[in-house]
Amino acid sequence: MPPRHPYVGDLVHTAFSGTHQDAIAKGLAAIGRRATEAGTPASAVPWDVPYLPIDPKDVGRTYESVVRVNSRSGKGGVAHVLNTAYGPDLPRTMRVEFGRRVQRAAERSTTAPASPTTRNWPG
């Protein structure tokens, strides 16, 4: 099955564009905030994330592969991956410069990171 095959390909829930990555990151954060405010698990909050009509977990996918870093990733997507994989939440001013550096590294690289937790990329 080709990875980009509609509905079932490995990349069906994957965002590569910076705009999509940022919207997904903000949507996931909003669900987390609503769950915290309601004192419920995030799975109990109605699913409402831009560009993801269904929760990838409902079909056996993980969030790790939803946002992938590449040369088209924007500051929001890069910051989301950094935050979810390693924990730091960069201030906006740092996101701009860090995003540029990641874009340059991605443009120079001949490979893409296998996952957000790939520590030795670019290779």
XYZ file of N, CA, C and O in Angstrom:
492
model
N 0.855 -1.176 0.000
C 0.000 0.000 0.000
C 0.901 1.240 0.000
O 1.756 1.381 0.864
N 0.722 2.157 -0.934
C 1.526 3.383 -0.942
C 1.282 4.202 0.335
O 0.153 4.273 0.821
N 2.325 4.816 0.904
C 2.166 5.553 2.159
C 1.161 6.703 2.103
O 0.534 7.031 3.097
N 0.963 7.307 0.939
C 0.018 8.430 0.820
C -1.357 8.005 0.308
O -2.180 8.840 -0.050
N -1.633 6.705 0.303
C -2.930 6.210 -0.160
C -4.034 6.784 0.731
O -3.937 6.766 1.948
N -5.118 7.327 0.131
C -6.198 7.903 0.934
C -6.794 6.896 1.918
O -6.934 5.721 1.598
N -7.127 7.372 3.081
C -7.823 6.639 4.145
C -6.990 5.588 4.871
O -7.189 5.364 6.049
N -6.079 4.906 4.203
C -5.378 3.798 4.857
C -3.860 3.862 4.767
O -3.170 3.064 5.395
N -3.293 4.761 3.989
C -1.842 4.849 3.857
C -1.190 5.262 5.174
O -1.827 5.864 6.040
N 0.078 4.924 5.341
C 0.789 5.255 6.575
C 0.820 6.757 6.869
O 0.935 7.162 8.015
N 0.719 7.590 5.833
C 0.807 9.037 6.029
C -0.553 9.736 5.981
O -0.631 10.952 5.874
N -1.632 8.968 6.090
C -2.970 9.538 5.932
C -3.271 10.630 6.961
O -3.963 11.589 6.665
N -2.740 10.536 8.155
C -2.981 11.546 9.189
C -1.753 12.424 9.425
O -1.589 12.982 10.498
N -0.889 12.543 8.433
C 0.366 13.263 8.608
C 0.318 14.619 7.930
O -0.088 14.723 6.780
N 0.742 15.647 8.657
C 0.788 17.009 8.107
C 2.240 17.396 7.855
O 3.083 17.288 8.728
N 2.515 17.843 6.634
C 3.855 18.280 6.279
C 3.928 19.796 6.115
O 4.983 20.379 6.248
N 2.816 20.447 5.809
C 2.820 21.887 5.587
C 2.773 22.632 6.921
O 2.097 22.216 7.857
N 3.498 23.722 6.987
C 3.566 24.505 8.216
C 2.207 24.990 8.698
O 1.906 24.955 9.890
N 1.355 25.428 7.783
C 0.028 25.925 8.156
C -0.811 24.817 8.788
O -1.453 25.022 9.819
N -0.790 23.652 8.183
C -1.550 22.523 8.726
C -0.982 22.094 10.070
O -1.733 21.814 11.012
N 0.342 22.035 10.170
C 0.989 21.633 11.418
C 0.601 22.560 12.557
O 0.273 22.114 13.661
N 0.628 23.846 12.295
C 0.300 24.828 13.325
C -1.164 24.697 13.763
O -1.474 24.721 14.953
N -2.061 24.522 12.801
C -3.483 24.383 13.133
C -3.735 23.109 13.944
O -4.504 23.118 14.913
N -3.096 22.019 13.570
C -3.251 20.759 14.312
C -2.704 20.914 15.725
O -3.353 20.499 16.700
N -1.529 21.506 15.859
C -0.932 21.709 17.188
C -1.858 22.540 18.070
O -2.072 22.220 19.246
N -2.429 23.603 17.508
C -3.341 24.449 18.284
C -4.623 23.690 18.641
O -5.155 23.840 19.744
N -5.122 22.870 17.720
C -6.320 22.080 17.995
C -6.087 21.059 19.098
O -6.928 20.883 19.990
N -4.950 20.372 19.062
C -4.621 19.406 20.111
C -4.448 20.101 21.462
O -4.894 19.590 22.490
N -3.824 21.280 21.449
C -3.653 22.038 22.693
C -5.004 22.468 23.256
O -5.230 22.431 24.471
N -5.925 22.863 22.381
C -7.263 23.281 22.828
C -8.006 22.113 23.482
O -8.674 22.288 24.501
N -7.868 20.930 22.916
C -8.504 19.756 23.522
C -7.912 19.508 24.906
O -8.635 19.228 25.862
N -6.591 19.626 25.003
C -5.940 19.445 26.307
C -6.420 20.455 27.339
O -6.689 20.101 28.486
N -6.567 21.713 26.924
C -7.058 22.761 27.835
C -8.493 22.480 28.266
O -8.827 22.595 29.453
N -9.341 22.115 27.298
C -10.744 21.830 27.641
C -10.845 20.638 28.595
O -11.664 20.644 29.513
N -10.011 19.637 28.396
C -10.023 18.468 29.284
C -9.583 18.863 30.691
O -10.199 18.453 31.676
N -8.544 19.681 30.784
C -8.067 20.134 32.095
C -9.128 20.958 32.801
O -9.393 20.761 33.988
N -9.749 21.882 32.069
C -10.798 22.732 32.655
C -11.989 21.907 33.137
O -12.591 22.208 34.155
N -12.314 20.831 32.404
C -13.458 20.000 32.766
C -13.086 18.906 33.764
O -13.968 18.230 34.294
N -11.784 18.731 33.990
C -11.343 17.685 34.902
C -11.590 16.287 34.355
O -11.849 15.355 35.106
N -11.513 16.162 33.037
C -11.747 14.877 32.387
C -10.542 14.511 31.524
O -9.727 15.375 31.183
N -10.422 13.243 31.140
C -9.349 12.889 30.210
C -9.617 13.511 28.833
O -10.777 13.772 28.476
N -8.566 13.740 28.084
C -8.712 14.343 26.756
C -9.604 13.500 25.859
O -10.320 14.035 25.002
N -9.616 12.195 26.054
C -10.452 11.321 25.222
C -11.950 11.559 25.443
O -12.768 11.175 24.611
N -12.316 12.232 26.549
C -13.726 12.508 26.828
C -14.194 13.830 26.208
O -15.380 14.114 26.178
N -13.256 14.614 25.701
C -13.591 15.910 25.091
C -13.929 15.667 23.616
O -13.237 14.911 22.938
N -14.990 16.290 23.100
C -15.325 16.103 21.682
C -14.151 16.458 20.763
O -13.471 17.460 20.978
N -13.928 15.626 19.775
C -12.813 15.805 18.844
C -13.103 16.965 17.910
O -14.116 16.990 17.224
N -12.219 17.947 17.889
C -12.372 19.106 17.009
C -10.988 19.656 16.695
O -10.542 20.626 17.302
N -10.289 18.994 15.780
C -8.933 19.395 15.412
C -8.908 19.657 13.904
O -9.287 18.790 13.115
N -8.467 20.846 13.509
C -8.401 21.167 12.077
C -7.558 20.150 11.310
O -6.535 19.676 11.806
N -7.971 19.826 10.103
C -7.288 18.925 9.174
C -7.277 17.464 9.607
O -6.711 16.632 8.917
N -7.866 17.154 10.753
C -7.980 15.766 11.208
C -9.447 15.485 11.496
O -9.927 15.743 12.595
N -10.182 14.982 10.512
C -11.616 14.769 10.726
C -11.929 13.738 11.808
O -13.001 13.768 12.389
N -10.997 12.829 12.059
C -11.173 11.848 13.139
C -9.902 11.798 13.982
O -8.825 12.178 13.521
N -10.027 11.332 15.201
C -8.885 11.165 16.080
C -8.063 9.984 15.562
O -8.582 8.873 15.455
N -6.790 10.193 15.204
C -5.969 9.088 14.713
C -5.934 7.888 15.670
O -5.819 6.747 15.226
N -6.066 8.127 16.964
C -6.063 7.024 17.926
C -7.260 6.087 17.731
O -7.184 4.912 18.041
N -8.356 6.622 17.185
C -9.546 5.809 16.952
C -9.319 4.736 15.883
O -10.085 3.791 15.781
N -8.286 4.928 15.068
C -7.973 3.945 14.022
C -6.576 3.359 14.204
O -5.933 2.922 13.252
N -6.101 3.378 15.449
C -4.839 2.725 15.761
C -3.583 3.493 15.421
O -2.497 2.916 15.371
N -3.676 4.789 15.195
C -2.503 5.613 14.887
C -2.066 6.352 16.144
O -2.809 6.448 17.116
N -0.863 6.922 16.097
C -0.370 7.704 17.218
C -0.269 9.163 16.797
O -0.264 9.482 15.612
N -0.160 10.041 17.780
C 0.012 11.460 17.471
C 1.442 11.752 17.047
O 1.715 12.766 16.435
N 2.366 10.873 17.378
C 3.771 11.110 17.052
C 3.967 11.358 15.561
O 4.771 12.177 15.162
N 3.219 10.648 14.737
C 3.418 10.783 13.294
C 2.490 11.809 12.635
O 2.532 11.982 11.432
N 1.667 12.509 13.409
C 0.725 13.463 12.824
C 1.450 14.686 12.265
O 1.146 15.155 11.174
N 2.419 15.203 12.977
C 3.185 16.361 12.526
C 4.622 15.910 12.304
O 5.288 15.459 13.224
N 5.085 16.017 11.066
C 6.448 15.615 10.724
C 7.245 16.826 10.278
O 6.762 17.647 9.501
N 8.460 16.904 10.747
C 9.332 18.023 10.412
C 9.961 17.792 9.046
O 10.436 16.703 8.747
N 9.941 18.843 8.229
C 10.619 18.819 6.938
C 10.910 20.257 6.529
O 10.706 21.180 7.330
N 11.355 20.461 5.302
C 11.732 21.806 4.865
C 10.550 22.754 4.750
O 10.731 23.966 4.679
N 9.318 22.247 4.739
C 8.130 23.104 4.672
C 7.516 23.362 6.041
O 6.499 24.034 6.151
N 8.112 22.786 7.073
C 7.581 22.975 8.421
C 7.771 24.420 8.857
O 8.823 25.004 8.630
N 6.773 24.957 9.482
C 6.858 26.311 10.000
C 7.258 26.304 11.460
O 7.470 25.248 12.062
N 7.328 27.490 12.019
C 7.745 27.611 13.425
C 6.787 26.894 14.368
O 7.188 26.310 15.357
N 5.486 26.901 14.038
C 4.502 26.236 14.895
C 4.657 24.726 14.883
O 4.587 24.073 15.925
N 4.865 24.151 13.701
C 5.040 22.709 13.604
C 6.310 22.241 14.279
O 6.323 21.243 15.006
N 7.392 22.968 14.072
C 8.670 22.626 14.701
C 8.546 22.737 16.215
O 8.984 21.859 16.959
N 7.921 23.808 16.695
C 7.747 23.998 18.139
C 6.870 22.895 18.734
O 7.136 22.402 19.835
N 5.835 22.478 18.003
C 4.958 21.406 18.476
C 5.738 20.099 18.637
O 5.625 19.414 19.654
N 6.529 19.741 17.626
C 7.312 18.507 17.696
C 8.321 18.587 18.839
O 8.473 17.643 19.618
N 8.992 19.710 18.961
C 9.963 19.875 20.040
C 9.288 19.734 21.402
O 9.778 19.025 22.286
N 8.132 20.347 21.558
C 7.408 20.286 22.826
C 6.912 18.887 23.144
O 7.070 18.390 24.256
N 6.302 18.217 22.169
C 5.743 16.891 22.451
C 6.814 15.826 22.596
O 6.639 14.882 23.363
N 7.929 15.967 21.887
C 8.978 14.952 21.954
C 9.939 15.168 23.121
O 10.421 14.208 23.710
N 10.213 16.438 23.453
C 11.249 16.727 24.443
C 10.798 17.561 25.628
O 11.507 17.669 26.608
N 9.650 18.242 25.512
C 9.123 18.983 26.649
C 9.208 20.496 26.620
O 8.308 21.152 27.113
N 10.264 21.108 26.062
C 10.316 22.575 26.139
C 9.259 23.255 25.276
O 8.950 22.781 24.183
N 8.706 24.327 25.808
C 7.733 25.134 25.081
C 8.413 26.465 24.778
O 8.502 27.334 25.649
N 8.933 26.585 23.561
C 9.705 27.769 23.194
C 8.845 29.032 23.156
O 7.710 28.991 22.675
N 9.390 30.152 23.634
C 8.689 31.429 23.464
C 8.616 31.772 21.970
O 9.443 31.320 21.183
N 7.646 32.558 21.603
C 7.429 32.883 20.190
C 8.684 33.418 19.512
O 8.987 33.053 18.380
N 9.423 34.281 20.172
C 10.612 34.858 19.543
C 11.656 33.787 19.219
O 12.336 33.876 18.202
N 11.761 32.785 20.046
C 12.716 31.701 19.781
C 12.190 30.752 18.705
O 12.972 30.147 17.976
N 10.877 30.615 18.614
C 10.288 29.708 17.623
C 10.661 30.119 16.208
O 10.914 29.279 15.358
N 10.673 31.414 15.950
C 10.978 31.914 14.610
C 12.389 31.494 14.203
O 12.586 30.890 13.145
N 13.368 31.785 15.029
C 14.754 31.451 14.690
C 14.983 29.943 14.676
O 15.637 29.414 13.786
N 14.440 29.230 15.647
C 14.615 27.785 15.694
C 13.967 27.132 14.471
O 14.538 26.227 13.863
N 12.785 27.596 14.086
C 12.109 27.077 12.899
C 12.939 27.283 11.644
O 13.040 26.381 10.800
N 13.576 28.456 11.509
C 14.439 28.722 10.351
C 15.610 27.745 10.310
O 15.972 27.233 9.254
N 16.206 27.510 11.465
C 17.353 26.592 11.518
C 16.953 25.172 11.135
O 17.674 24.488 10.420
N 15.800 24.742 11.596
C 15.324 23.400 11.250
C 15.009 23.324 9.759
O 15.345 22.342 9.096
N 14.399 24.357 9.202
C 14.109 24.367 7.769
C 15.396 24.267 6.953
O 15.464 23.507 5.987
N 16.424 25.031 7.344
C 17.704 24.967 6.626
C 18.323 23.578 6.724
O 18.838 23.047 5.744
N 18.276 22.985 7.909
C 18.819 21.624 8.082
C 18.039 20.635 7.223
O 18.631 19.740 6.605
N 16.725 20.793 7.168
C 15.897 19.882 6.368
C 16.191 20.046 4.881
O 16.224 19.064 4.140
N 16.429 21.270 4.444
C 16.742 21.508 3.032
C 18.079 20.892 2.646
O 18.248 20.407 1.538
N 19.049 20.909 3.550
C 20.378 20.339 3.282
C 20.389 18.826 3.384
O 21.218 18.162 2.793
N 19.485 18.273 4.151
C 19.481 16.834 4.412
C 18.887 16.060 3.244
O 17.983 16.531 2.565
N 19.388 14.866 3.041
C 18.833 13.996 2.008
C 17.827 13.020 2.596
O 17.219 12.244 1.885
N 17.667 13.062 3.911
C 16.708 12.177 4.575
C 15.777 13.007 5.441
O 16.069 14.139 5.772
N 14.672 12.421 5.813
C 13.751 13.057 6.754
C 13.843 12.302 8.065
O 14.153 11.113 8.074
N 13.583 12.982 9.168
C 13.611 12.242 10.429
C 12.520 11.175 10.435
O 11.419 11.402 9.952
N 12.845 10.010 10.976
C 11.875 8.914 11.016
C 10.713 9.238 11.930
O 9.592 8.832 11.708
N 10.981 9.995 12.992
C 9.934 10.383 13.928
C 10.406 11.621 14.663
O 11.574 11.970 14.606
N 9.496 12.293 15.366
C 9.909 13.480 16.114
C 10.991 13.186 17.155
O 11.680 14.086 17.578
N 11.145 11.965 17.546
C 12.124 11.654 18.589
C 13.477 11.274 18.013
O 14.346 10.833 18.749
N 13.678 11.436 16.732
C 14.968 11.129 16.121
C 15.968 12.202 16.541
O 15.911 13.327 16.082
N 16.883 11.836 17.395
C 17.811 12.811 17.953
C 19.023 13.080 17.067
O 19.656 14.103 17.201
N 19.360 12.186 16.169
C 20.581 12.378 15.377
C 20.303 12.911 13.985
O 21.178 12.906 13.144
N 19.101 13.388 13.701
C 18.800 13.977 12.418
C 19.276 15.421 12.411
O 19.202 16.085 13.433
N 19.769 15.991 11.357
C 19.850 15.421 10.030
C 21.046 14.485 9.880
O 22.088 14.700 10.478
N 20.885 13.495 9.020
C 21.916 12.476 8.847
C 22.691 12.621 7.582
O 22.507 13.411 6.760
